[in-house]
MMTF fields as JSON, N, C-alpha, C and O atoms, coordinates in Angstrom:
{
  "mmtfVersion": "1.0.0",
  "mmtfProducer": "UNKNOWN",
  "numBonds": 427,
  "numAtoms": 428,
  "numGroups": 107,
  "numChains": 1,
  "numModels": 1,
  "chainsPerModel": [1],
  "groupsPerChain": [107],
  "chainIdList": ["A"],
  "bondAtomList": [4, 2, 8, 6, 12, 10, 16, 14, 20, 18, 24, 22, 28, 26, 32, 30, 36, 34, 40, 38, 44, 42, 48, 46, 52, 50, 56, 54, 60, 58, 64, 62, 68, 66, 72, 70, 76, 74, 80, 78, 84, 82, 88, 86, 92, 90, 96, 94, 100, 98, 104, 102, 108, 106, 112, 110, 116, 114, 120, 118, 124, 122, 128, 126, 132, 130, 136, 134, 140, 138, 144, 142, 148, 146, 152, 150, 156, 154, 160, 158, 164, 162, 168, 166, 172, 170, 176, 174, 180, 178, 184, 182, 188, 186, 192, 190, 196, 194, 200, 198, 204, 202, 208, 206, 212, 210, 216, 214, 220, 218, 224, 222, 228, 226, 232, 230, 236, 234, 240, 238, 244, 242, 248, 246, 252, 250, 256, 254, 260, 258, 264, 262, 268, 266, 272, 270, 276, 274, 280, 278, 284, 282, 288, 286, 292, 290, 296, 294, 300, 298, 304, 302, 308, 306, 312, 310, 316, 314, 320, 318, 324, 322, 328, 326, 332, 330, 336, 334, 340, 338, 344, 342, 348, 346, 352, 350, 356, 354, 360, 358, 364, 362, 368, 366, 372, 370, 376, 374, 380, 378, 384, 382, 388, 386, 392, 390, 396, 394, 400, 398, 404, 402, 408, 406, 412, 410, 416, 414, 420, 418, 424, 422],
  "bondOrderList": [1, 1, 1, 1, 1, 1, 1, 1, 1, 1, 1, 1, 1, 1, 1, 1, 1, 1, 1, 1, 1, 1, 1, 1, 1, 1, 1, 1, 1, 1, 1, 1, 1, 1, 1, 1, 1, 1, 1, 1, 1, 1, 1, 1, 1, 1, 1, 1, 1, 1, 1, 1, 1, 1, 1, 1, 1, 1, 1, 1, 1, 1, 1, 1, 1, 1, 1, 1, 1, 1, 1, 1, 1, 1, 1, 1, 1, 1, 1, 1, 1, 1, 1, 1, 1, 1, 1, 1, 1, 1, 1, 1, 1, 1, 1, 1, 1, 1, 1, 1, 1, 1, 1, 1, 1, 1],
  "groupList": [{"groupName": "MET", "atomNameList": ["N", "CA", "C", "O"], "elementList": ["N", "C", "C", "O"], "formalChargeList": [0, 0, 0, 0], "bondAtomList": [1, 0, 2, 1, 3, 2], "bondOrderList": [1, 1, 2], "singleLetterCode": "M", "chemCompType": "L-PEPTIDE LINKING"}, {"groupName": "GLU", "atomNameList": ["N", "CA", "C", "O"], "elementList": ["N", "C", "C", "O"], "formalChargeList": [0, 0, 0, 0], "bondAtomList": [1, 0, 2, 1, 3, 2], "bondOrderList": [1, 1, 2], "singleLetterCode": "E", "chemCompType": "L-PEPTIDE LINKING"}, {"groupName": "ARG", "atomNameList": ["N", "CA", "C", "O"], "elementList": ["N", "C", "C", "O"], "formalChargeList": [0, 0, 0, 0], "bondAtomList": [1, 0, 2, 1, 3, 2], "bondOrderList": [1, 1, 2], "singleLetterCode": "R", "chemCompType": "L-PEPTIDE LINKING"}, {"groupName": "ILE", "atomNameList": ["N", "CA", "C", "O"], "elementList": ["N", "C", "C", "O"], "formalChargeList": [0, 0, 0, 0], "bondAtomList": [1, 0, 2, 1, 3, 2], "bondOrderList": [1, 1, 2], "singleLetterCode": "I", "chemCompType": "L-PEPTIDE LINKING"}, {"groupName": "GLY", "atomNameList": ["N", "CA", "C", "O"], "elementList": ["N", "C", "C", "O"], "formalChargeList": [0, 0, 0, 0], "bondAtomList": [1, 0, 2, 1, 3, 2], "bondOrderList": [1, 1, 2], "singleLetterCode": "G", "chemCompType": "PEPTIDE LINKING"}, {"groupName": "VAL", "atomNameList": ["N", "CA", "C", "O"], "elementList": ["N", "C", "C", "O"], "formalChargeList": [0, 0, 0, 0], "bondAtomList": [1, 0, 2, 1, 3, 2], "bondOrderList": [1, 1, 2], "singleLetterCode": "V", "chemCompType": "L-PEPTIDE LINKING"}, {"groupName": "ASP", "atomNameList": ["N", "CA", "C", "O"], "elementList": ["N", "C", "C", "O"], "formalChargeList": [0, 0, 0, 0], "bondAtomList": [1, 0, 2, 1, 3, 2], "bondOrderList": [1, 1, 2], "singleLetterCode": "D", "chemCompType": "L-PEPTIDE LINKING"}, {"groupName": "LYS", "atomNameList": ["N", "CA", "C", "O"], "elementList": ["N", "C", "C", "O"], "formalChargeList": [0, 0, 0, 0], "bondAtomList": [1, 0, 2, 1, 3, 2], "bondOrderList": [1, 1, 2], "singleLetterCode": "K", "chemCompType": "L-PEPTIDE LINKING"}, {"groupName": "THR", "atomNameList": ["N", "CA", "C", "O"], "elementList": ["N", "C", "C", "O"], "formalChargeList": [0, 0, 0, 0], "bondAtomList": [1, 0, 2, 1, 3, 2], "bondOrderList": [1, 1, 2], "singleLetterCode": "T", "chemCompType": "L-PEPTIDE LINKING"}, {"groupName": "ALA", "atomNameList": ["N", "CA", "C", "O"], "elementList": ["N", "C", "C", "O"], "formalChargeList": [0, 0, 0, 0], "bondAtomList": [1, 0, 2, 1, 3, 2], "bondOrderList": [1, 1, 2], "singleLetterCode": "A", "chemCompType": "L-PEPTIDE LINKING"}, {"groupName": "TYR", "atomNameList": ["N", "CA", "C", "O"], "elementList": ["N", "C", "C", "O"], "formalChargeList": [0, 0, 0, 0], "bondAtomList": [1, 0, 2, 1, 3, 2], "bondOrderList": [1, 1, 2], "singleLetterCode": "Y", "chemCompType": "L-PEPTIDE LINKING"}, {"groupName": "GLN", "atomNameList": ["N", "CA", "C", "O"], "elementList": ["N", "C", "C", "O"], "formalChargeList": [0, 0, 0, 0], "bondAtomList": [1, 0, 2, 1, 3, 2], "bondOrderList": [1, 1, 2], "singleLetterCode": "Q", "chemCompType": "L-PEPTIDE LINKING"}, {"groupName": "LEU", "atomNameList": ["N", "CA", "C", "O"], "elementList": ["N", "C", "C", "O"], "formalChargeList": [0, 0, 0, 0], "bondAtomList": [1, 0, 2, 1, 3, 2], "bondOrderList": [1, 1, 2], "singleLetterCode": "L", "chemCompType": "L-PEPTIDE LINKING"}, {"groupName": "CYS", "atomNameList": ["N", "CA", "C", "O"], "elementList": ["N", "C", "C", "O"], "formalChargeList": [0, 0, 0, 0], "bondAtomList": [1, 0, 2, 1, 3, 2], "bondOrderList": [1, 1, 2], "singleLetterCode": "C", "chemCompType": "L-PEPTIDE LINKING"}, {"groupName": "SER", "atomNameList": ["N", "CA", "C", "O"], "elementList": ["N", "C", "C", "O"], "formalChargeList": [0, 0, 0, 0], "bondAtomList": [1, 0, 2, 1, 3, 2], "bondOrderList": [1, 1, 2], "singleLetterCode": "S", "chemCompType": "L-PEPTIDE LINKING"}, {"groupName": "ASN", "atomNameList": ["N", "CA", "C", "O"], "elementList": ["N", "C", "C", "O"], "formalChargeList": [0, 0, 0, 0], "bondAtomList": [1, 0, 2, 1, 3, 2], "bondOrderList": [1, 1, 2], "singleLetterCode": "N", "chemCompType": "L-PEPTIDE LINKING"}, {"groupName": "PRO", "atomNameList": ["N", "CA", "C", "O"], "elementList": ["N", "C", "C", "O"], "formalChargeList": [0, 0, 0, 0], "bondAtomList": [1, 0, 2, 1, 3, 2], "bondOrderList": [1, 1, 2], "singleLetterCode": "P", "chemCompType": "L-PEPTIDE LINKING"}, {"groupName": "HIS", "atomNameList": ["N", "CA", "C", "O"], "elementList": ["N", "C", "C", "O"], "formalChargeList": [0, 0, 0, 0], "bondAtomList": [1, 0, 2, 1, 3, 2], "bondOrderList": [1, 1, 2], "singleLetterCode": "H", "chemCompType": "L-PEPTIDE LINKING"}, {"groupName": "TRP", "atomNameList": ["N", "CA", "C", "O"], "elementList": ["N", "C", "C", "O"], "formalChargeList": [0, 0, 0, 0], "bondAtomList": [1, 0, 2, 1, 3, 2], "bondOrderList": [1, 1, 2], "singleLetterCode": "W", "chemCompType": "L-PEPTIDE LINKING"}, {"groupName": "PHE", "atomNameList": ["N", "CA", "C", "O"], "elementList": ["N", "C", "C", "O"], "formalChargeList": [0, 0, 0, 0], "bondAtomList": [1, 0, 2, 1, 3, 2], "bondOrderList": [1, 1, 2], "singleLetterCode": "F", "chemCompType": "L-PEPTIDE LINKING"}],
  "groupTypeList": [0, 1, 2, 1, 1, 2, 3, 4, 0, 2, 2, 5, 5, 0, 5, 6, 7, 3, 4, 8, 9, 9, 0, 10, 1, 11, 12, 9, 1, 1, 13, 13, 1, 12, 9, 11, 9, 9, 12, 7, 9, 14, 2, 12, 12, 2, 4, 6, 15, 16, 16, 2, 15, 0, 8, 17, 7, 6, 5, 18, 9, 15, 12, 8, 1, 1, 5, 9, 6, 5, 10, 12, 13, 12, 2, 1, 12, 6, 12, 6, 6, 5, 6, 1, 1, 12, 5, 6, 19, 7, 1, 4, 2, 19, 12, 2, 9, 18, 1, 7, 1, 17, 16, 14, 1, 14, 1],
  "groupIdList": [1, 2, 3, 4, 5, 6, 7, 8, 9, 10, 11, 12, 13, 14, 15, 16, 17, 18, 19, 20, 21, 22, 23, 24, 25, 26, 27, 28, 29, 30, 31, 32, 33, 34, 35, 36, 37, 38, 39, 40, 41, 42, 43, 44, 45, 46, 47, 48, 49, 50, 51, 52, 53, 54, 55, 56, 57, 58, 59, 60, 61, 62, 63, 64, 65, 66, 67, 68, 69, 70, 71, 72, 73, 74, 75, 76, 77, 78, 79, 80, 81, 82, 83, 84, 85, 86, 87, 88, 89, 90, 91, 92, 93, 94, 95, 96, 97, 98, 99, 100, 101, 102, 103, 104, 105, 106, 107],
  "secStructList": [7, 7, 2, 2, 2, 2, 2, 2, 2, 7, 1, 7, 7, 1, 2, 2, 2, 2, 7, 2, 2, 2, 2, 2, 2, 2, 2, 2, 2, 2, 2, 2, 2, 2, 2, 2, 2, 2, 2, 2, 2, 2, 2, 2, 2, 6, 7, 1, 1, 7, 7, 6, 6, 7, 7, 2, 2, 2, 2, 2, 2, 2, 2, 2, 2, 2, 2, 2, 2, 2, 2, 2, 2, 2, 2, 2, 6, 6, 7, 7, 1, 7, 7, 2, 2, 2, 2, 2, 2, 2, 2, 2, 2, 2, 2, 2, 2, 2, 2, 2, 2, 7, 6, 6, 6, 6, 7],
  "xCoordList": [0.803, 0.164, 1.146, 2.309, 0.659, 1.405, 1.289, 0.268, 1.976, 2.088, 0.777, 0.266, 0.405, -0.603, -1.939, -2.719, -2.183, -3.118, -3.428, -4.543, -2.238, -2.197, -2.606, -3.258, -2.084, -2.398, -3.962, -4.504, -4.746, -6.013, -6.752, -7.87, -6.117, -6.776, -6.276, -6.824, -5.456, -4.911, -5.827, -6.305, -6.09, -6.76, -6.012, -6.443, -4.469, -3.563, -2.549, -2.409, -1.717, -0.343, 0.458, 0.236, 1.402, 2.165, 3.356, 3.528, 4.091, 4.966, 4.7, 5.569, 3.307, 2.581, 2.315, 2.011, 2.463, 1.999, 3.519, 3.674, 4.468, 5.695, 6.946, 7.989, 6.878, 7.994, 8.798, 8.727, 9.539, 10.487, 11.086, 10.953, 12.108, 13.11, 12.854, 13.659, 11.77, 11.313, 10.707, 10.602, 10.214, 9.701, 11.055, 10.962, 12.171, 13.316, 13.964, 14.61, 13.699, 14.005, 13.386, 13.972, 11.679, 10.922, 11.187, 10.829, 11.795, 12.214, 13.372, 13.572, 14.293, 15.398, 14.844, 15.268, 13.927, 13.636, 12.842, 12.908, 11.958, 11.402, 12.27, 12.016, 13.213, 14.203, 14.974, 15.218, 15.259, 16.013, 15.001, 15.351, 13.743, 12.652, 12.575, 12.727, 12.414, 12.466, 13.71, 13.716, 14.715, 16.068, 15.773, 15.739, 15.593, 15.215, 14.056, 14.196, 13.066, 12.186, 12.561, 12.079, 13.512, 14.318, 15.262, 15.435, 15.919, 16.679, 16.215, 16.84, 14.992, 14.314, 13.514, 12.877, 13.338, 12.583, 13.767, 13.597, 15.098, 16.02, 16.526, 16.794, 16.678, 16.93, 15.709, 15.896, 14.685, 13.334, 13.654, 13.763, 13.793, 13.957, 15.16, 15.043, 16.276, 17.433, 17.332, 18.007, 16.477, 16.052, 17.38, 17.604, 18.082, 19.095, 18.859, 18.739, 18.769, 18.282, 16.906, 16.832, 15.88, 14.56, 14.111, 14.596, 13.187, 12.822, 11.93, 11.051, 12.038, 11.417, 9.914, 9.63, 9.131, 7.494, 7.066, 6.303, 7.402, 6.963, 6.461, 7.378, 5.499, 5.232, 5.554, 5.72, 5.687, 6.002, 4.999, 5.527, 3.769, 2.822, 3.079, 2.792, 3.553, 3.959, 5.123, 5.116, 6.392, 7.382, 7.033, 7.387, 6.335, 5.698, 4.69, 4.466, 4.034, 3.155, 3.91, 3.718, 4.905, 5.815, 6.755, 7.126, 7.156, 7.904, 6.824, 7.145, 5.707, 4.828, 4.299, 3.865, 4.402, 4.19, 5.127, 4.68, 6.39, 7.564, 7.73, 7.912, 7.607, 7.647, 6.507, 6.677, 5.453, 4.672, 4.896, 4.824, 5.134, 5.644, 6.798, 6.711, 7.769, 8.856, 8.515, 9.136, 7.473, 6.848, 6.017, 6.104, 5.276, 4.463, 5.521, 5.328, 6.561, 7.543, 8.04, 8.029, 8.457, 8.805, 7.928, 8.304, 6.505, 5.509, 5.296, 5.065, 5.47, 5.109, 6.343, 6.081, 7.82, 8.703, 8.88, 9.866, 7.876, 7.909, 9.04, 9.468, 9.512, 10.424, 10.006, 10.824, 8.659, 8.081, 8.505, 8.504, 8.803, 8.861, 10.341, 11.139, 10.763, 11.938, 12.403, 11.633, 13.508, 14.337, 14.747, 15.652, 13.836, 14.138, 15.477, 16.015, 16.291, 17.307, 18.307, 19.085, 18.31, 19.127, 18.856, 19.83, 17.713, 17.517, 18.224, 19.12, 17.828, 18.609, 20.083, 20.748, 20.634, 22.238, 22.37, 23.219, 21.705, 22.251, 21.964, 22.676, 20.913, 20.767, 21.886, 22.638, 22.171, 23.375, 24.504, 25.192, 25.021, 26.13, 26.309, 27.217, 25.162, 25.153, 25.383, 25.966, 24.851, 24.915, 26.34, 26.893, 26.942, 28.115, 29.211, 30.041, 29.058, 29.841, 29.643, 30.618, 28.617, 27.983, 28.965, 29.87, 28.494, 29.262, 30.876, 31.654, 31.277, 32.62, 33.296, 34.426, 32.356, 32.84, 32.376, 33.164, 31.482, 30.971, 30.463, 29.371, 31.738, 31.941, 31.14, 30.552, 31.305, 30.794, 29.103, 28.41, 28.656, 27.15, 26.458, 25.245, 27.135, 26.615, 26.484, 25.938, 27.097, 26.893, 25.428, 25.068],
  "yCoordList": [-1.125, 0.041, 1.216, 1.173, 2.146, 3.555, 4.315, 4.024, 5.194, 6.094, 7.214, 7.742, 7.416, 8.369, 7.567, 8.145, 6.115, 5.619, 5.344, 5.421, 5.038, 5.007, 6.221, 6.218, 7.116, 8.677, 8.663, 8.958, 8.35, 8.509, 7.906, 8.255, 6.838, 5.798, 6.235, 5.612, 7.086, 7.367, 8.57, 9.317, 8.757, 10.152, 11.132, 12.282, 10.712, 11.977, 11.391, 10.171, 12.12, 12.022, 12.595, 13.798, 12.115, 12.876, 13.42, 14.626, 12.952, 13.804, 14.992, 15.794, 15.1, 16.383, 17.371, 18.548, 16.765, 17.889, 18.622, 19.827, 17.646, 18.008, 18.02, 18.418, 17.565, 17.886, 16.572, 15.81, 16.439, 15.234, 15.098, 14.147, 16.224, 16.272, 16.039, 15.615, 16.298, 15.756, 14.715, 14.198, 14.127, 12.694, 11.924, 10.803, 12.251, 11.444, 11.37, 10.411, 12.594, 12.813, 11.792, 11.14, 11.772, 11.026, 9.476, 8.665, 9.072, 7.755, 7.326, 6.171, 8.509, 7.956, 7.888, 6.933, 8.754, 8.662, 7.355, 6.785, 6.68, 5.72, 4.14, 3.107, 4.379, 3.394, 3.128, 2.036, 4.349, 4.331, 3.501, 2.389, 4.069, 3.376, 1.91, 1.154, 1.29, -0.008, -0.609, -1.712, 0.078, -0.754, -1.073, -2.21, 0.027, -0.271, -1.455, -2.336, -1.353, -2.355, -3.901, -4.865, -4.028, -5.063, -5.577, -6.793, -4.785, -5.017, -5.353, -6.088, -4.813, -5.56, -6.604, -7.08, -7.098, -8.381, -9.497, -10.585, -8.952, -9.975, -10.352, -11.523, -9.28, -9.627, -10.068, -10.25, -10.276, -10.97, -12.487, -13.4, -12.803, -14.175, -14.791, -15.947, -14.168, -14.528, -14.887, -15.826, -14.219, -13.849, -13.011, -12.924, -12.5, -11.519, -10.18, -9.393, -9.833, -8.427, -8.189, -7.243, -8.993, -8.728, -7.301, -6.777, -6.54, -5.259, -5.135, -5.99, -4.25, -4.245, -3.71, -3.159, -4.058, -3.633, -3.799, -2.938, -4.745, -4.816, -6.371, -7.184, -6.791, -8.107, -8.742, -7.904, -10.053, -10.545, -10.001, -9.678, -9.934, -9.307, -7.714, -7.267, -6.954, -5.66, -5.34, -4.311, -6.21, -6.249, -6.501, -5.715, -7.564, -7.763, -6.894, -6.737, -6.279, -5.337, -4.172, -3.625, -3.603, -2.562, -2.438, -1.394, -3.696, -4.133, -3.903, -3.179, -4.408, -4.502, -3.05, -2.717, -2.301, -0.852, -0.094, 0.554, -0.206, 0.166, -0.037, 0.822, -1.505, -1.837, -1.219, -0.988, -1.122, -0.356, 1.223, 1.632, 1.976, 3.403, 3.203, 4.062, 2.491, 2.375, 2.183, 2.695, 1.397, 0.822, 2.135, 2.533, 2.801, 4.082, 5.062, 5.683, 5.058, 6.146, 5.83, 6.614, 4.702, 4.234, 4.394, 4.889, 3.923, 4.105, 5.602, 5.823, 6.549, 7.834, 8.373, 9.278, 7.79, 8.16, 7.373, 7.546, 6.561, 5.813, 4.754, 4.353, 4.313, 3.434, 2.15, 1.447, 1.824, 0.591, -0.697, -1.863, -0.373, -1.6, -2.176, -1.263, -3.139, -3.952, -4.426, -4.87, -4.306, -4.778, -6.304, -6.546, -7.253, -8.66, -9.113, -9.871, -8.642, -9.224, -8.846, -9.707, -7.623, -7.346, -7.949, -8.17, -8.295, -9.067, -10.415, -10.874, -10.947, -12.386, -12.302, -13.218, -11.164, -10.989, -10.888, -11.572, -10.182, -10.056, -11.328, -11.506, -12.128, -13.252, -14.036, -14.432, -14.376, -15.502, -14.833, -15.67, -13.559, -12.978, -13.778, -14.584, -13.413, -13.673, -15.101, -15.482, -16.014, -17.532, -18.04, -18.877, -17.327, -17.55, -17.409, -18.273, -16.28, -15.977, -16.816, -17.166, -17.139, -18.13, -19.471, -19.871, -20.077, -21.508, -21.289, -22.201, -20.023, -19.813, -19.835, -20.266, -19.267, -19.192, -20.58, -20.943, -21.27, -22.36, -23.49, -23.762, -23.936, -25.044, -26.572, -27.412, -26.591, -27.937, -28.002, -29.009, -26.638, -26.616, -26.551, -26.754, -26.291, -25.969, -27.507, -27.607, -28.747, -29.867, -30.522, -31.561],
  "zCoordList": [0.018, -0.037, -0.224, 0.178, -0.788, -1.057, 0.107, 0.731, 0.628, 1.653, 1.576, 2.564, 0.271, 0.0, 0.541, 1.299, 0.087, 0.408, 2.165, 2.682, 2.831, 3.986, 4.942, 5.986, 4.327, 5.054, 5.062, 6.128, 3.979, 4.289, 4.994, 5.373, 5.252, 6.346, 8.115, 9.024, 8.377, 9.557, 9.981, 9.127, 11.503, 11.683, 12.017, 12.101, 12.313, 12.895, 11.987, 12.071, 11.019, 10.596, 11.458, 11.597, 12.153, 13.425, 12.384, 12.561, 11.51, 10.772, 10.019, 9.676, 9.736, 9.404, 10.334, 10.138, 11.365, 12.496, 13.032, 13.231, 13.185, 14.001, 13.249, 13.767, 11.953, 10.797, 10.961, 11.925, 9.912, 9.79, 10.663, 11.433, 10.817, 12.14, 13.392, 14.221, 13.558, 15.001, 14.972, 16.085, 14.088, 13.88, 13.907, 14.408, 13.516, 13.825, 15.152, 15.577, 15.822, 17.204, 18.159, 19.024, 17.738, 18.397, 18.137, 18.99, 16.997, 16.969, 17.666, 18.044, 17.856, 18.445, 19.861, 20.512, 20.518, 22.13, 22.229, 23.318, 21.08, 21.22, 21.141, 21.761, 20.274, 20.375, 21.825, 22.339, 22.289, 23.428, 24.44, 24.834, 24.85, 25.549, 25.026, 25.985, 23.969, 23.669, 24.182, 24.727, 24.019, 24.373, 26.021, 26.492, 26.695, 28.15, 28.397, 29.246, 27.654, 27.995, 27.568, 28.163, 26.422, 26.205, 26.946, 27.019, 27.526, 28.85, 30.025, 30.789, 30.305, 31.59, 31.202, 32.141, 30.182, 29.663, 29.902, 30.451, 29.33, 29.306, 30.627, 30.898, 31.543, 32.9, 33.523, 34.726, 33.205, 34.107, 33.394, 34.212, 32.155, 31.615, 32.289, 32.694, 32.452, 33.361, 34.55, 34.972, 35.318, 36.765, 37.465, 38.672, 36.501, 36.831, 36.951, 36.012, 38.561, 38.925, 38.137, 37.353, 38.331, 37.621, 37.908, 38.911, 37.114, 37.219, 38.58, 38.69, 39.551, 40.698, 40.151, 39.087, 41.201, 41.063, 39.752, 39.313, 39.013, 37.87, 37.572, 37.691, 37.298, 37.225, 35.871, 34.984, 35.485, 34.488, 33.217, 32.153, 33.364, 32.712, 32.445, 31.335, 33.334, 33.082, 32.399, 31.722, 32.46, 31.431, 30.13, 29.252, 29.852, 28.384, 27.801, 26.6, 28.913, 27.974, 27.689, 26.603, 28.646, 28.255, 27.249, 26.711, 27.004, 25.519, 24.385, 23.442, 24.413, 23.483, 23.124, 22.022, 24.168, 24.138, 23.155, 22.209, 23.419, 23.116, 21.548, 20.686, 21.412, 20.145, 18.825, 17.628, 19.646, 18.823, 18.52, 17.361, 19.458, 19.482, 18.549, 17.672, 18.376, 17.446, 15.97, 15.039, 15.872, 14.381, 14.04, 12.878, 14.867, 14.734, 14.012, 12.967, 14.728, 14.026, 12.709, 11.76, 12.693, 11.285, 10.22, 9.157, 10.462, 9.868, 9.085, 7.897, 10.238, 10.066, 9.12, 8.328, 9.181, 8.491, 7.041, 6.326, 6.74, 5.417, 5.421, 4.339, 6.514, 6.6, 7.258, 7.85, 7.15, 7.508, 6.464, 6.859, 5.322, 4.218, 4.489, 4.698, 4.524, 5.121, 3.704, 2.853, 3.581, 2.388, 2.968, 3.767, 2.349, 2.837, 2.538, 3.344, 1.152, 0.661, 1.8, 2.211, 2.307, 3.466, 4.644, 5.363, 5.056, 6.273, 5.921, 6.63, 4.929, 4.477, 4.545, 5.028, 4.046, 4.173, 5.499, 6.073, 6.06, 7.584, 8.631, 9.619, 8.318, 8.996, 8.581, 9.471, 7.225, 6.832, 7.433, 8.017, 7.538, 8.32, 9.5, 9.708, 10.399, 11.678, 11.954, 12.969, 10.904, 11.11, 10.914, 11.628, 9.687, 9.472, 10.713, 10.995, 11.317, 12.26, 13.386, 14.052, 13.645, 14.909, 14.623, 15.355, 13.275, 13.312, 13.29, 13.57, 12.94, 13.003, 14.513, 14.742, 15.537, 16.533, 17.222, 18.096, 17.058, 17.661, 16.429, 15.929, 16.253, 15.119, 15.783, 15.101, 17.027, 17.197, 17.308, 17.167, 17.601, 17.435, 16.126, 16.056, 15.148, 13.888, 13.103, 12.004, 13.876, 13.176, 13.526, 12.973]
}
C-alpha cells in the first residue's frame, strides 16, 4: 500500500504535524525506550536483577508498547518497508559468524 493511501486511512499523521526532523527525534527517543524495555525483559528471563515492582505481565506489556511506538515512528517516516534481501544477508552473516565461533554446535 502506498504512503498516500495509508495517510487517508489514519486519523492523525504525526510527521505532518511535528515535521520530519522532530519525527526522527521521536524515533530516537522511542528506540531508547524500547532498548530499556528489552533489557528489563532479558533480566526477567535470566532472573538476574529482575525489574522491581513489575510483574511478568507488566514487563511484556511495556515491551509490546515500546515496539508499537517504534513501529509508529517508522511508519510515519515511511521506513516500515523492510528490504528482505538485506534481512536475509544480515541473517546469513550472523549464522556464518556463529558457526565460525561455535563449530561444534553447527553440526
